PDB file of C-alpha atoms in Angstrom:
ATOM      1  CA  UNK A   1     -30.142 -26.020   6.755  1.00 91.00           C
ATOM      2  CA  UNK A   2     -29.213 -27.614   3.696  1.00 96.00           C
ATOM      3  CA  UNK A   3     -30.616 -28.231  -0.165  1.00 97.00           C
ATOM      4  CA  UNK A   4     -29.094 -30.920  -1.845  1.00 98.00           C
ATOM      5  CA  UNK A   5     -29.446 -33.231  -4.621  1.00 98.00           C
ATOM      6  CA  UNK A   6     -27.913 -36.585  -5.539  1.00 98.00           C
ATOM      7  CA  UNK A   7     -27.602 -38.178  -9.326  1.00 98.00           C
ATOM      8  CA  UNK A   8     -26.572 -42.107  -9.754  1.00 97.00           C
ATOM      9  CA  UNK A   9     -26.254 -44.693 -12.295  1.00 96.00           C
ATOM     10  CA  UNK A  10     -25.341 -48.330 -12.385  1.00 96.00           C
ATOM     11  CA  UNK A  11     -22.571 -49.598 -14.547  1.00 94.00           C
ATOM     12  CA  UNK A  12     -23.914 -50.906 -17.831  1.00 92.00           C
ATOM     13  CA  UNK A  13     -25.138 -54.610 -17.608  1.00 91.00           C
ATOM     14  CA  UNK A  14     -25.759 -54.534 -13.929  1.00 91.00           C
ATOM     15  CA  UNK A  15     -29.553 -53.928 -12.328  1.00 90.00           C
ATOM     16  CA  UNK A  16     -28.400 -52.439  -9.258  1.00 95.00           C
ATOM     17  CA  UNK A  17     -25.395 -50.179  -8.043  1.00 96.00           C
ATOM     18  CA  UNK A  18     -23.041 -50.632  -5.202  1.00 97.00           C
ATOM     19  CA  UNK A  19     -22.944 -46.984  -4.449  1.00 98.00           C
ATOM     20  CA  UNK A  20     -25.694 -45.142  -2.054  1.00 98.00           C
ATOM     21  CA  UNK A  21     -25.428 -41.937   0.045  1.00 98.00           C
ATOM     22  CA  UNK A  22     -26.854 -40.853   3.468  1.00 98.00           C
ATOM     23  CA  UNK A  23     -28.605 -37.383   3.815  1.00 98.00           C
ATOM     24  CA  UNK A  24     -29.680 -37.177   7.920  1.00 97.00           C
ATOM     25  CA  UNK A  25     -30.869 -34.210   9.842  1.00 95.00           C
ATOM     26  CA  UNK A  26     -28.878 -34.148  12.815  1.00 96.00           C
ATOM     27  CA  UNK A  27     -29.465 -31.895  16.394  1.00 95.00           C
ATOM     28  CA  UNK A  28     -26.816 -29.426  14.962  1.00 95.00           C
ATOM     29  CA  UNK A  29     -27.160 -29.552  11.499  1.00 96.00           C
ATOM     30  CA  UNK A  30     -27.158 -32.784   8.738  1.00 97.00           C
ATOM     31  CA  UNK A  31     -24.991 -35.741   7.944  1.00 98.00           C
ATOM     32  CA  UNK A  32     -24.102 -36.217   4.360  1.00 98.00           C
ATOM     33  CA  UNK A  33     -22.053 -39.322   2.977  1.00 98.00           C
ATOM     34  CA  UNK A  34     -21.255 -41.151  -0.417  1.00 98.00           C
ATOM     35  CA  UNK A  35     -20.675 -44.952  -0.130  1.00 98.00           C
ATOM     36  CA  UNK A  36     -19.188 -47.330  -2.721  1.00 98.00           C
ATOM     37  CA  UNK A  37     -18.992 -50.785  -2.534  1.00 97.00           C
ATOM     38  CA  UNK A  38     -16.124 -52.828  -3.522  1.00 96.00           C
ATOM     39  CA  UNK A  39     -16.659 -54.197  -7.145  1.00 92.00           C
ATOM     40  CA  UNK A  40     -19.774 -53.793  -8.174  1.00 90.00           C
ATOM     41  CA  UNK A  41     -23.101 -55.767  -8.625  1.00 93.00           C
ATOM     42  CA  UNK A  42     -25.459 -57.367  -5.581  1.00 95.00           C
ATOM     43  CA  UNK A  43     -22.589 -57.920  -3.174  1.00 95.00           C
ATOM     44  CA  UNK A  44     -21.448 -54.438  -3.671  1.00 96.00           C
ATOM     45  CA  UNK A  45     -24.928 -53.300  -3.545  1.00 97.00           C
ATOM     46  CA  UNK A  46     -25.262 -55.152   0.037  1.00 97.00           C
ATOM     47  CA  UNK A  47     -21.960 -53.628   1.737  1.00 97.00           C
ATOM     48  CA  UNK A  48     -23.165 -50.270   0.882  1.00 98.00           C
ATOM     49  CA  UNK A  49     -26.660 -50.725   1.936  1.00 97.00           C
ATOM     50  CA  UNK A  50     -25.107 -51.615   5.776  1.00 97.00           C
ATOM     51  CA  UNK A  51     -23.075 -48.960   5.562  1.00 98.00           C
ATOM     52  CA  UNK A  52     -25.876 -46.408   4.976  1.00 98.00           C
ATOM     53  CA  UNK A  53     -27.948 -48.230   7.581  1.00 97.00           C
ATOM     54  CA  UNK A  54     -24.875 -47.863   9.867  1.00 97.00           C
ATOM     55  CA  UNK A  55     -24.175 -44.228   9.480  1.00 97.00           C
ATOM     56  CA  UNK A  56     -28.345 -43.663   9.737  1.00 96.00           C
ATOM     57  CA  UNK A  57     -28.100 -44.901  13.243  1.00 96.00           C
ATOM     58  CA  UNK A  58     -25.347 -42.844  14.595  1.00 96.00           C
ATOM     59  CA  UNK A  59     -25.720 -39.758  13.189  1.00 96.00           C
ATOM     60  CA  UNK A  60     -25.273 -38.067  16.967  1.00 96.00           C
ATOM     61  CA  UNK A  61     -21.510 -39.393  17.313  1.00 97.00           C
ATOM     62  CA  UNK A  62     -18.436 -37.943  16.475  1.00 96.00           C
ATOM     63  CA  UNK A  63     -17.469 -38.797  12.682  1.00 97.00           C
ATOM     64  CA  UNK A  64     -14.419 -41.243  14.071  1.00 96.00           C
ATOM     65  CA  UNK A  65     -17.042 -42.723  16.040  1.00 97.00           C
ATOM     66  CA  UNK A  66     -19.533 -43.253  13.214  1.00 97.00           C
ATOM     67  CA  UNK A  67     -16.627 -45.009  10.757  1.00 98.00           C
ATOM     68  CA  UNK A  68     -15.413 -46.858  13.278  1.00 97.00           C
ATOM     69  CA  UNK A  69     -19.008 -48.082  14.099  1.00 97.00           C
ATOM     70  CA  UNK A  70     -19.325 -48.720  10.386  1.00 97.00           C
ATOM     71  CA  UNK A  71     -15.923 -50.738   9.856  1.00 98.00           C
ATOM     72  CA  UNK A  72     -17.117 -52.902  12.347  1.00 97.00           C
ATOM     73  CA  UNK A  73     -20.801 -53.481  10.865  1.00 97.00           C
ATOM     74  CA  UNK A  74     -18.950 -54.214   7.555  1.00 97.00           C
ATOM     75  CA  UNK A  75     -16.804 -57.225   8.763  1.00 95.00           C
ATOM     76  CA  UNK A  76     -18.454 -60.015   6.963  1.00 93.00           C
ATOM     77  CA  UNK A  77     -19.066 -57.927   3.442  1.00 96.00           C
ATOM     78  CA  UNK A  78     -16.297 -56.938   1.374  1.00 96.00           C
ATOM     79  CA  UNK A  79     -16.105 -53.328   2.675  1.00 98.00           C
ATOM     80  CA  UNK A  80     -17.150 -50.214   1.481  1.00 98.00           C
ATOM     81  CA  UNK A  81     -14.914 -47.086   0.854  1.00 98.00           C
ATOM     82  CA  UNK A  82     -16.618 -43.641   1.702  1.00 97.00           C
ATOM     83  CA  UNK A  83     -16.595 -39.624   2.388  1.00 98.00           C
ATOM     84  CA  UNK A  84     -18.940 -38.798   5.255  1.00 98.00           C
ATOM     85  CA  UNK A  85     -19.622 -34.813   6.092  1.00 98.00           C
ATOM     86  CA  UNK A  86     -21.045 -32.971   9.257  1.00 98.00           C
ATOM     87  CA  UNK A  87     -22.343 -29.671   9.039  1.00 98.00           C
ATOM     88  CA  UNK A  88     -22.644 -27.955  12.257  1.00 97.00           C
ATOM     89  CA  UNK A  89     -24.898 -25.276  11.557  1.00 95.00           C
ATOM     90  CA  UNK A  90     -24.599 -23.769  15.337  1.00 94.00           C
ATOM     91  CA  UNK A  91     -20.890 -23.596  14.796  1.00 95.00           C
ATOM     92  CA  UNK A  92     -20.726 -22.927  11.193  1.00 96.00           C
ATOM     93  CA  UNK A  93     -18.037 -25.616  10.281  1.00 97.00           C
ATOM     94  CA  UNK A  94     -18.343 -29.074   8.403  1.00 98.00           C
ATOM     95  CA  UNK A  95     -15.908 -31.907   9.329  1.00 98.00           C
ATOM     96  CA  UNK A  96     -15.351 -34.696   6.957  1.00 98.00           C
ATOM     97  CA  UNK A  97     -13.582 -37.935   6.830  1.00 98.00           C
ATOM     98  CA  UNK A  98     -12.774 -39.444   3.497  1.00 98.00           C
ATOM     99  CA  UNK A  99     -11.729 -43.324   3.225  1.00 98.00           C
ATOM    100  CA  UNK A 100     -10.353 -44.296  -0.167  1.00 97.00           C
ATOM    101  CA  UNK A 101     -11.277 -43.515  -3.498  1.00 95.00           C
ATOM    102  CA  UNK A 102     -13.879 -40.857  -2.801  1.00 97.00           C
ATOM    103  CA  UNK A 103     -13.544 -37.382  -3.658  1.00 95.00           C
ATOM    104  CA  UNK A 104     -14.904 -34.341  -2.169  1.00 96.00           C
ATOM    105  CA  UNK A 105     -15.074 -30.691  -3.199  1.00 96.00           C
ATOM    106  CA  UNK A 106     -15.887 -27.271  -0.968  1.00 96.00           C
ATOM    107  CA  UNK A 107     -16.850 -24.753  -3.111  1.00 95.00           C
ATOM    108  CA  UNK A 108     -17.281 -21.168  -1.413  1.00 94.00           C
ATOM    109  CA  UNK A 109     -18.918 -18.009  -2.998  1.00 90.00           C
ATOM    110  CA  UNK A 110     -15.942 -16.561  -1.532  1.00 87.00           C
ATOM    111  CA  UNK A 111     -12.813 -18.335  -2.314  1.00 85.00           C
ATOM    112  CA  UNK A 112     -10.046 -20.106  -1.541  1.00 89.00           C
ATOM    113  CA  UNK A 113     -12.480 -23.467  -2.314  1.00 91.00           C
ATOM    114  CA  UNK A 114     -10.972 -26.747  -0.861  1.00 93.00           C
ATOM    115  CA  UNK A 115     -10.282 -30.195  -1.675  1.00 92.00           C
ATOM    116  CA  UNK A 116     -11.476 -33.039   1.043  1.00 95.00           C
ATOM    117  CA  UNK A 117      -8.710 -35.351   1.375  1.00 91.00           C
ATOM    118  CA  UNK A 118      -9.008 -39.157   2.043  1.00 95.00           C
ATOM    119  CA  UNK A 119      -6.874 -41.869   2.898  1.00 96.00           C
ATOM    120  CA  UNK A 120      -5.902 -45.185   1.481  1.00 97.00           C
ATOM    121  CA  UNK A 121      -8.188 -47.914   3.247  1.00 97.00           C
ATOM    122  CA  UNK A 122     -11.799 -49.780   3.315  1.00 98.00           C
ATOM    123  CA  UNK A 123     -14.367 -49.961   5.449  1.00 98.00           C
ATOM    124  CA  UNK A 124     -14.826 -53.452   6.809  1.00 97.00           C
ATOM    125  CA  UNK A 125     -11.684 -54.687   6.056  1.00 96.00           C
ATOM    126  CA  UNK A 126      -8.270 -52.270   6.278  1.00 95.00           C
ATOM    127  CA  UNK A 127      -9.426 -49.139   8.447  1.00 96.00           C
ATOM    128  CA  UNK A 128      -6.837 -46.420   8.503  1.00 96.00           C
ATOM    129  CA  UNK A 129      -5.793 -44.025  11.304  1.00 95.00           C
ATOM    130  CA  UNK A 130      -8.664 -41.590  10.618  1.00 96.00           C
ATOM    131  CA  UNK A 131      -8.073 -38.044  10.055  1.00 94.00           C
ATOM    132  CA  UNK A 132     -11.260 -35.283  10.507  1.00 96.00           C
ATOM    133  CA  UNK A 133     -10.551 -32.019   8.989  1.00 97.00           C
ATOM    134  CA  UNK A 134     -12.653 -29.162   9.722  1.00 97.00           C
ATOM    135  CA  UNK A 135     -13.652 -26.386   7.406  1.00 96.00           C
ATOM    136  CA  UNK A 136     -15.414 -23.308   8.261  1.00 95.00           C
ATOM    137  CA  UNK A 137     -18.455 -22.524   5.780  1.00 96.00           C
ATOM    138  CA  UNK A 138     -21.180 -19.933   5.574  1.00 95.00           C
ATOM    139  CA  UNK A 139     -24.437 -19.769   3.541  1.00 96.00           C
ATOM    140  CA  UNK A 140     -24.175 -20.400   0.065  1.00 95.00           C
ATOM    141  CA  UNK A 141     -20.618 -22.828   0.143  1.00 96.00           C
ATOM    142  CA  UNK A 142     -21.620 -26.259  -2.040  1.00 97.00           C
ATOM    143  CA  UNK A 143     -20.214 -29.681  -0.933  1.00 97.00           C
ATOM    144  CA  UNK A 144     -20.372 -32.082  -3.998  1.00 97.00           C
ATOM    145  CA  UNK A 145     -18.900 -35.646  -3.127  1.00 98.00           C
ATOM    146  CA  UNK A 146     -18.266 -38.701  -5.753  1.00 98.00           C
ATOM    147  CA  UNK A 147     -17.322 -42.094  -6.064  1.00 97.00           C
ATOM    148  CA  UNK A 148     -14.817 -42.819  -8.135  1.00 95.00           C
ATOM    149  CA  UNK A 149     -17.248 -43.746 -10.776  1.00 96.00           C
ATOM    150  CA  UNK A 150     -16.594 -40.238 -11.535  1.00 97.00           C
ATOM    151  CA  UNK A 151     -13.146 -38.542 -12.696  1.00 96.00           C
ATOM    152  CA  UNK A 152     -11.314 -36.852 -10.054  1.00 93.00           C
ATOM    153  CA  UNK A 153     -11.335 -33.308 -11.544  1.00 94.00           C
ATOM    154  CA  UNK A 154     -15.722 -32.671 -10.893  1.00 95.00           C
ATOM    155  CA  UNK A 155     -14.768 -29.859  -8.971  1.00 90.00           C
ATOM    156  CA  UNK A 156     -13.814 -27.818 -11.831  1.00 90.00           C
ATOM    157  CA  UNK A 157     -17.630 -28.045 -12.917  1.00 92.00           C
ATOM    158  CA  UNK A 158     -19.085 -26.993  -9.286  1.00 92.00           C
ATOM    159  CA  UNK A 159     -20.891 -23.441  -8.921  1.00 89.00           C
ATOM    160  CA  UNK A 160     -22.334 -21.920  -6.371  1.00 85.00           C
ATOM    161  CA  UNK A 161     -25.037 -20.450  -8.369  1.00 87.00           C
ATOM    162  CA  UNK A 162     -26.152 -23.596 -10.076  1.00 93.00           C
ATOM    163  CA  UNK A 163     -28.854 -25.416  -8.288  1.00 96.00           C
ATOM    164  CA  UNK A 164     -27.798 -28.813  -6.297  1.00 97.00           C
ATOM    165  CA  UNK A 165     -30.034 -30.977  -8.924  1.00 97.00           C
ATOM    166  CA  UNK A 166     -27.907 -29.186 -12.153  1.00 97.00           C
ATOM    167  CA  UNK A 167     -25.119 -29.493 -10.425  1.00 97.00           C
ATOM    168  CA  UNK A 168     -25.468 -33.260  -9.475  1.00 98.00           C
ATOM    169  CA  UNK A 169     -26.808 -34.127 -12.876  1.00 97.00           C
ATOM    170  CA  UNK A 170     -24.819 -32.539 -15.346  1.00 97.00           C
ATOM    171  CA  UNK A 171     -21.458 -34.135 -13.227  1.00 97.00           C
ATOM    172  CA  UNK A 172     -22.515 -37.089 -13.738  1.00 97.00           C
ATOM    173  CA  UNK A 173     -23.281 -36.701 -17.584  1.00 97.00           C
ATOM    174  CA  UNK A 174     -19.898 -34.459 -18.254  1.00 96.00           C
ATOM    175  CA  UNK A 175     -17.478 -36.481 -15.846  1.00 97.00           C
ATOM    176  CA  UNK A 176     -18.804 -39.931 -15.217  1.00 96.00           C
ATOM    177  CA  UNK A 177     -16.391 -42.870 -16.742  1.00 93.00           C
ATOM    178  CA  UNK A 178     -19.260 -45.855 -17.623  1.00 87.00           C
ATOM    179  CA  UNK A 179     -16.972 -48.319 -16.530  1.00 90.00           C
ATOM    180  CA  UNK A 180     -18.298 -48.413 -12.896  1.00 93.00           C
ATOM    181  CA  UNK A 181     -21.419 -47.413 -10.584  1.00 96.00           C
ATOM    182  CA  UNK A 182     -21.178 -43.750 -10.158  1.00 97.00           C
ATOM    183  CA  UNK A 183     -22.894 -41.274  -7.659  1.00 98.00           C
ATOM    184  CA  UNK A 184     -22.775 -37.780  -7.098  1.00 98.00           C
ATOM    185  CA  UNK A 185     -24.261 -35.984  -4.140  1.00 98.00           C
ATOM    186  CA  UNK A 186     -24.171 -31.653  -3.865  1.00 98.00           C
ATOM    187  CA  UNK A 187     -25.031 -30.137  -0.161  1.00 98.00           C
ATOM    188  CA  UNK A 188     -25.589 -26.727  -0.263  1.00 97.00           C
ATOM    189  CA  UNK A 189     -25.178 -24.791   3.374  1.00 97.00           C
ATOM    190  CA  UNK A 190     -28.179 -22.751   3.801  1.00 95.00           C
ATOM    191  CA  UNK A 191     -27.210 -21.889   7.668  1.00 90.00           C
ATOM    192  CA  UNK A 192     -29.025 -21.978  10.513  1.00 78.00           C
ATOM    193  CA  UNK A 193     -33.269 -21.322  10.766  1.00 67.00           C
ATOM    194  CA  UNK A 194     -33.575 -23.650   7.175  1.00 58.00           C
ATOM    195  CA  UNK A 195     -35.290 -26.180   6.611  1.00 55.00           C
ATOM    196  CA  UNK A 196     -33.465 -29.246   4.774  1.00 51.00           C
ATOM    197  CA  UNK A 197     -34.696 -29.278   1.118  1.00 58.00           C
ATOM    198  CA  UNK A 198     -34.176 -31.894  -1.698  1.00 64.00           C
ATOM    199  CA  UNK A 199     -34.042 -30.170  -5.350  1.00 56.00           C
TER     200      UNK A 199
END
């Protein structure tokens, strides 16, 4: 019930990124998240690699549930910060929960589009009070999520007409810094009775 697409890059010099994402089918609809590692480089690299393995295996539970589970799988790494998204296809809503620098961006093919909105904090090491808003969408509204190897303002450059692969790609190229990892990941809603599908 969603298409989606996800573009990365490591920071120059290093051979492997601390940031990763999560894409899981869910029984209501899919999990999507961006991860970032503190710093970057191998330990980064292994703090967001447990927190993708943590969010893979409890994708059922309520998004508090599944950060909470997380901060506590992180304790001995030096934390991740993240923006994790449910789309409930059977109630046509997405909830998300954003922990530090990661940015989010709804974009409808109706308007108003919104802004996800995360607070201060890391996973692993200073968990805040978390906060799930929840959005209604329909077919055709585009997530697109970032770490903060990317400039803040992305959502300026999100369509929905542009495929998720484009979209994903040419964010990266026009708003990436190349000063740190970067990833961006786009989730298009299809709605219900779709297949997921990667572009």
């Amino acid at each position: 019930m969603i298409e989606w697409s996800v573009a990365a890059r490591a920071i120059p010099g290093e051979s492997v990124s601390g940031d990763d994402h999560v894409v899981e089918r869910t029984a209501r609809g899919a999990i999507v998240a961006v991860i970032d590692g503190l710093g970057h480089g191998f330990h980064a690299a292994v703090a967001a690699r447990k927190a993708r393995e943590s969010i893979g295996r409890w994708t059922e539970e309520p998004l508090r549930q599944q950060v909470a589970r997380c901060h506590e799988a992180l304790a001995s790494t030096r934390g991740v910060v993240l923006g994790i998204a449910s789309f409930d296809a059977v109630a046509g809503s997405l909830e998300w929960v954003g922990v530090g620098n990661v940015e989010g961006a709804l974009v409808r093919r109706t308007p108003p589009n919104e802004s996800m909105v995360s607070r201060a904090g890391v996973v692993g090491l200073r968990l805040p009070t978390l906060h799930v808003t929840t959005h209604t969408i329909a077919p055709g509204d585009t997530l697109a999520m970032a770490t903060d190897g990317v400039r803040a303002d992305f959502g300026a450059a999100v369509s929905s007409i542009a495929t998720t692969e484009a979209l994903a790609r040419g964010i990266l190229a026009e708003y990436g810094r190349g000063t740190d990892d970067a990833l961006v990941l786009v989730a298009r809603y299809l709605g219900a009775g779709h297949a997921d599908r990667r572009e």
